[in-house]
């Protein structure tokens, strides 16, 4: 059970006054969330113009690793970042400063190919499952038993009950296939904290940060990423 910090994602910088979109901002928040109790980091690197790009992975990972030595650092490989399967693969192939892991969305057409490329580069794969169909595809994908972890991400459901049902369905597929990999569970916006609590109850990992939402459990807007992480860690520490 860990709390992972997802500090930015694809949100617009206007989402929050302290949204980290530059390398310097990401380093600042990375240090703060680790001090707040985050065991891992998940970042979406951006270029100097603030555009999300896989070409910024080397610089971003190197800067964060220097400031947070020993902390696992992950990035996204979302198809929207480069907008083209060939460009996505080419960008990953050019990485020299390797993240510890990278997330791959099983809803995307080229997910198996991206997973294979990451495995060949020695990068851990965090397999993102948002639907039952994603889970069914995952268990049929060659090499699925080698992923670092499974990310159950309920970011398409705005209703708590619907999101919980989707989660139940995904976990059922994984159990039936006897999948043994660690699971990280998280929601989006209003479902963030219900899933943090569910993760704690079911002894799963979770994540919080401005990628997933900006509100604290009491409904107030967070001061920053570190305050979100502190709130999640407090829930995990409850007896």
Tab-separated table of C-alpha atoms in Angstrom:
chain	number	residue	atom	x	y	z
A	1	UNK	CA	0.000	0.000	0.000
A	2	UNK	CA	1.491	3.299	-1.109
A	3	UNK	CA	0.325	6.813	-1.874
A	4	UNK	CA	1.535	7.956	-5.277
A	5	UNK	CA	1.534	11.670	-6.130
A	6	UNK	CA	0.218	12.596	-9.586
A	7	UNK	CA	1.265	16.206	-9.616
A	8	UNK	CA	-0.010	17.607	-12.932
A	9	UNK	CA	-1.367	15.388	-15.711
A	10	UNK	CA	-2.925	17.020	-18.765
A	11	UNK	CA	-4.799	19.678	-16.833
A	12	UNK	CA	-4.716	23.272	-18.002
A	13	UNK	CA	-2.333	25.351	-15.840
A	14	UNK	CA	-5.309	27.543	-14.900
A	15	UNK	CA	-6.741	24.580	-12.970
A	16	UNK	CA	-4.890	25.688	-9.832
A	17	UNK	CA	-2.642	28.666	-8.941
A	18	UNK	CA	0.252	26.339	-8.067
A	19	UNK	CA	-0.202	23.893	-10.937
A	20	UNK	CA	3.286	22.609	-11.890
A	21	UNK	CA	3.856	22.977	-15.630
A	22	UNK	CA	7.575	23.841	-15.811
A	23	UNK	CA	10.475	21.594	-14.850
A	24	UNK	CA	11.254	23.882	-11.941
A	25	UNK	CA	7.652	23.710	-10.724
A	26	UNK	CA	7.623	19.921	-11.005
A	27	UNK	CA	10.846	19.648	-9.002
A	28	UNK	CA	9.387	21.971	-6.350
A	29	UNK	CA	6.252	19.868	-6.014
A	30	UNK	CA	8.112	16.570	-6.222
A	31	UNK	CA	10.235	17.507	-3.213
A	32	UNK	CA	7.187	18.743	-1.296
A	33	UNK	CA	5.002	15.669	-1.900
A	34	UNK	CA	7.810	13.262	-0.990
A	35	UNK	CA	8.260	15.174	2.262
A	36	UNK	CA	4.477	14.889	2.762
A	37	UNK	CA	4.636	11.098	2.493
A	38	UNK	CA	4.323	10.205	-1.188
A	39	UNK	CA	6.162	6.977	-1.976
A	40	UNK	CA	6.228	7.575	-5.730
A	41	UNK	CA	5.808	10.321	-8.302
A	42	UNK	CA	3.783	10.375	-11.506
A	43	UNK	CA	4.459	13.356	-13.788
A	44	UNK	CA	3.521	14.586	-17.246
A	45	UNK	CA	6.643	16.361	-18.575
A	46	UNK	CA	6.185	19.541	-20.607
A	47	UNK	CA	8.426	21.661	-22.776
A	48	UNK	CA	9.394	25.241	-22.030
A	49	UNK	CA	6.199	26.464	-23.709
A	50	UNK	CA	4.137	24.342	-21.323
A	51	UNK	CA	3.167	21.783	-23.977
A	52	UNK	CA	2.939	18.190	-22.834
A	53	UNK	CA	5.521	16.129	-24.728
A	54	UNK	CA	7.410	12.858	-24.403
A	55	UNK	CA	10.503	14.701	-25.633
A	56	UNK	CA	10.734	16.430	-22.236
A	57	UNK	CA	11.049	13.176	-20.287
A	58	UNK	CA	14.867	13.123	-20.123
A	59	UNK	CA	15.212	16.647	-18.723
A	60	UNK	CA	12.294	16.297	-16.308
A	61	UNK	CA	13.204	12.894	-14.906
A	62	UNK	CA	16.854	13.908	-14.500
A	63	UNK	CA	15.931	17.085	-12.598
A	64	UNK	CA	13.447	15.355	-10.282
A	65	UNK	CA	15.757	12.415	-9.650
A	66	UNK	CA	18.531	14.776	-8.583
A	67	UNK	CA	16.220	16.433	-6.058
A	68	UNK	CA	14.408	13.247	-4.942
A	69	UNK	CA	17.056	10.516	-5.021
A	70	UNK	CA	15.709	7.041	-4.443
A	71	UNK	CA	12.081	7.951	-5.231
A	72	UNK	CA	10.342	6.046	-8.039
A	73	UNK	CA	9.428	8.382	-10.907
A	74	UNK	CA	6.820	7.530	-13.514
A	75	UNK	CA	5.515	9.267	-16.630
A	76	UNK	CA	2.536	8.913	-18.943
A	77	UNK	CA	2.641	7.554	-22.503
A	78	UNK	CA	-0.913	8.694	-23.316
A	79	UNK	CA	-1.643	8.609	-27.047
A	80	UNK	CA	-2.888	12.205	-26.973
A	81	UNK	CA	0.563	13.518	-26.013
A	82	UNK	CA	2.183	12.977	-29.402
A	83	UNK	CA	-1.051	12.287	-31.281
A	84	UNK	CA	0.493	9.552	-33.416
A	85	UNK	CA	1.531	5.969	-32.651
A	86	UNK	CA	4.778	6.180	-34.612
A	87	UNK	CA	5.810	9.453	-32.960
A	88	UNK	CA	4.987	7.995	-29.545
A	89	UNK	CA	7.212	4.977	-30.115
A	90	UNK	CA	10.006	7.086	-31.585
A	91	UNK	CA	9.951	9.453	-28.605
A	92	UNK	CA	10.111	6.577	-26.103
A	93	UNK	CA	12.922	4.931	-28.043
A	94	UNK	CA	14.964	8.164	-27.752
A	95	UNK	CA	14.724	8.336	-23.962
A	96	UNK	CA	18.165	8.174	-22.326
A	97	UNK	CA	17.275	9.217	-18.781
A	98	UNK	CA	14.787	6.465	-18.096
A	99	UNK	CA	11.828	6.797	-15.740
A	100	UNK	CA	11.345	3.913	-13.334
A	101	UNK	CA	7.954	3.194	-14.846
A	102	UNK	CA	5.493	4.514	-17.412
A	103	UNK	CA	1.719	4.306	-17.556
A	104	UNK	CA	0.050	2.706	-20.582
A	105	UNK	CA	-3.694	2.996	-21.199
A	106	UNK	CA	-5.176	-0.313	-22.343
A	107	UNK	CA	-7.961	1.621	-24.062
A	108	UNK	CA	-5.435	2.837	-26.645
A	109	UNK	CA	-4.893	0.874	-29.843
A	110	UNK	CA	-1.122	0.556	-29.583
A	111	UNK	CA	-1.021	-0.325	-25.876
A	112	UNK	CA	0.520	-3.814	-26.366
A	113	UNK	CA	3.242	-2.377	-28.609
A	114	UNK	CA	4.072	0.412	-26.165
A	115	UNK	CA	4.169	-2.073	-23.282
A	116	UNK	CA	6.576	-4.281	-25.216
A	117	UNK	CA	8.825	-1.309	-26.062
A	118	UNK	CA	8.944	-0.225	-22.418
A	119	UNK	CA	9.769	-3.760	-21.285
A	120	UNK	CA	12.612	-3.942	-23.812
A	121	UNK	CA	14.030	-0.660	-22.488
A	122	UNK	CA	13.874	-1.935	-18.915
A	123	UNK	CA	11.119	0.470	-17.851
A	124	UNK	CA	8.365	-0.783	-15.571
A	125	UNK	CA	4.839	-0.762	-16.980
A	126	UNK	CA	1.861	0.603	-15.068
A	127	UNK	CA	-1.114	-0.808	-16.985
A	128	UNK	CA	-4.065	1.584	-16.906
A	129	UNK	CA	-7.517	-0.016	-16.856
A	130	UNK	CA	-10.536	2.301	-17.016
A	131	UNK	CA	-13.221	-0.183	-18.081
A	132	UNK	CA	-14.069	-3.864	-17.926
A	133	UNK	CA	-13.180	-4.066	-21.619
A	134	UNK	CA	-9.699	-2.719	-20.774
A	135	UNK	CA	-9.309	-5.404	-18.105
A	136	UNK	CA	-10.401	-8.146	-20.499
A	137	UNK	CA	-7.917	-6.918	-23.094
A	138	UNK	CA	-5.159	-6.700	-20.498
A	139	UNK	CA	-5.467	-10.316	-19.327
A	140	UNK	CA	-5.234	-11.452	-22.958
A	141	UNK	CA	-2.166	-9.313	-23.717
A	142	UNK	CA	1.159	-11.113	-23.961
A	143	UNK	CA	3.469	-10.108	-21.130
A	144	UNK	CA	0.676	-8.838	-18.875
A	145	UNK	CA	2.147	-10.857	-16.012
A	146	UNK	CA	5.359	-8.781	-16.206
A	147	UNK	CA	3.851	-5.355	-15.525
A	148	UNK	CA	4.999	-3.426	-12.483
A	149	UNK	CA	1.437	-2.781	-11.374
A	150	UNK	CA	-2.136	-2.304	-12.518
A	151	UNK	CA	-3.660	1.160	-12.384
A	152	UNK	CA	-7.438	1.009	-11.973
A	153	UNK	CA	-8.412	4.523	-13.003
A	154	UNK	CA	-12.031	5.575	-12.734
A	155	UNK	CA	-11.671	8.929	-14.472
A	156	UNK	CA	-14.660	8.531	-16.789
A	157	UNK	CA	-17.355	8.103	-14.133
A	158	UNK	CA	-18.743	11.188	-12.388
A	159	UNK	CA	-21.143	9.238	-10.176
A	160	UNK	CA	-19.752	7.447	-7.112
A	161	UNK	CA	-21.982	4.401	-7.442
A	162	UNK	CA	-21.318	3.981	-11.164
A	163	UNK	CA	-17.578	4.342	-10.565
A	164	UNK	CA	-17.664	1.732	-7.812
A	165	UNK	CA	-19.542	-0.688	-10.079
A	166	UNK	CA	-16.945	-0.185	-12.802
A	167	UNK	CA	-14.207	-0.854	-10.273
A	168	UNK	CA	-15.973	-4.017	-9.111
A	169	UNK	CA	-16.142	-5.253	-12.693
A	170	UNK	CA	-12.471	-4.573	-13.389
A	171	UNK	CA	-11.314	-6.252	-10.195
A	172	UNK	CA	-13.565	-9.243	-10.921
A	173	UNK	CA	-11.896	-9.772	-14.324
A	174	UNK	CA	-8.453	-9.614	-12.711
A	175	UNK	CA	-9.418	-12.088	-9.985
A	176	UNK	CA	-10.909	-14.562	-12.455
A	177	UNK	CA	-7.690	-14.427	-14.495
A	178	UNK	CA	-5.685	-14.954	-11.286
A	179	UNK	CA	-3.679	-11.774	-11.868
A	180	UNK	CA	-1.180	-11.308	-9.048
A	181	UNK	CA	0.263	-7.873	-9.808
A	182	UNK	CA	-0.054	-4.967	-7.315
A	183	UNK	CA	-3.052	-2.692	-7.854
A	184	UNK	CA	-3.274	1.086	-7.511
A	185	UNK	CA	-6.802	2.486	-7.340
A	186	UNK	CA	-7.813	6.087	-7.947
A	187	UNK	CA	-10.739	8.283	-8.861
A	188	UNK	CA	-11.138	11.669	-10.518
A	189	UNK	CA	-12.527	14.952	-9.163
A	190	UNK	CA	-15.485	14.021	-6.910
A	191	UNK	CA	-14.570	10.326	-6.808
A	192	UNK	CA	-10.979	10.872	-5.611
A	193	UNK	CA	-11.580	10.472	-1.890
A	194	UNK	CA	-14.127	7.620	-2.046
A	195	UNK	CA	-11.502	5.606	-3.897
A	196	UNK	CA	-8.696	6.602	-1.533
A	197	UNK	CA	-10.844	5.223	1.291
A	198	UNK	CA	-11.695	2.082	-0.683
A	199	UNK	CA	-8.014	1.512	-1.440
A	200	UNK	CA	-7.214	1.728	2.253
A	201	UNK	CA	-9.995	-0.704	3.211
A	202	UNK	CA	-8.965	-3.220	0.539
A	203	UNK	CA	-5.221	-2.831	1.191
A	204	UNK	CA	-4.521	-1.400	-2.262
A	205	UNK	CA	-2.326	1.532	-3.269
A	206	UNK	CA	-3.786	4.872	-4.321
A	207	UNK	CA	-2.796	8.210	-5.770
A	208	UNK	CA	-3.777	11.858	-5.378
A	209	UNK	CA	-2.614	15.128	-6.863
A	210	UNK	CA	-3.701	17.937	-9.151
A	211	UNK	CA	-3.950	15.502	-12.065
A	212	UNK	CA	-6.923	13.856	-10.358
A	213	UNK	CA	-8.510	16.708	-8.405
A	214	UNK	CA	-7.972	19.865	-6.370
A	215	UNK	CA	-10.345	19.373	-3.449
A	216	UNK	CA	-9.495	18.058	0.007
A	217	UNK	CA	-11.713	15.503	1.770
A	218	UNK	CA	-13.636	18.360	3.453
A	219	UNK	CA	-14.432	19.948	0.075
A	220	UNK	CA	-12.028	22.861	0.370
A	221	UNK	CA	-9.645	23.651	-2.483
A	222	UNK	CA	-6.179	22.416	-1.634
A	223	UNK	CA	-3.288	24.746	-0.987
A	224	UNK	CA	-1.042	22.578	-3.178
A	225	UNK	CA	-0.141	19.013	-4.157
A	226	UNK	CA	1.557	18.362	-0.835
A	227	UNK	CA	-1.635	19.071	1.107
A	228	UNK	CA	-3.506	16.498	-1.006
A	229	UNK	CA	-0.819	13.905	-0.328
A	230	UNK	CA	-0.845	14.665	3.397
A	231	UNK	CA	-4.609	14.101	3.488
A	232	UNK	CA	-4.303	10.749	1.691
A	233	UNK	CA	-1.465	9.612	3.933
A	234	UNK	CA	-3.575	10.523	6.993
A	235	UNK	CA	-6.389	8.290	5.708
A	236	UNK	CA	-3.979	5.422	5.094
A	237	UNK	CA	-2.611	5.762	8.626
A	238	UNK	CA	-6.030	5.490	10.259
A	239	UNK	CA	-6.448	2.408	12.410
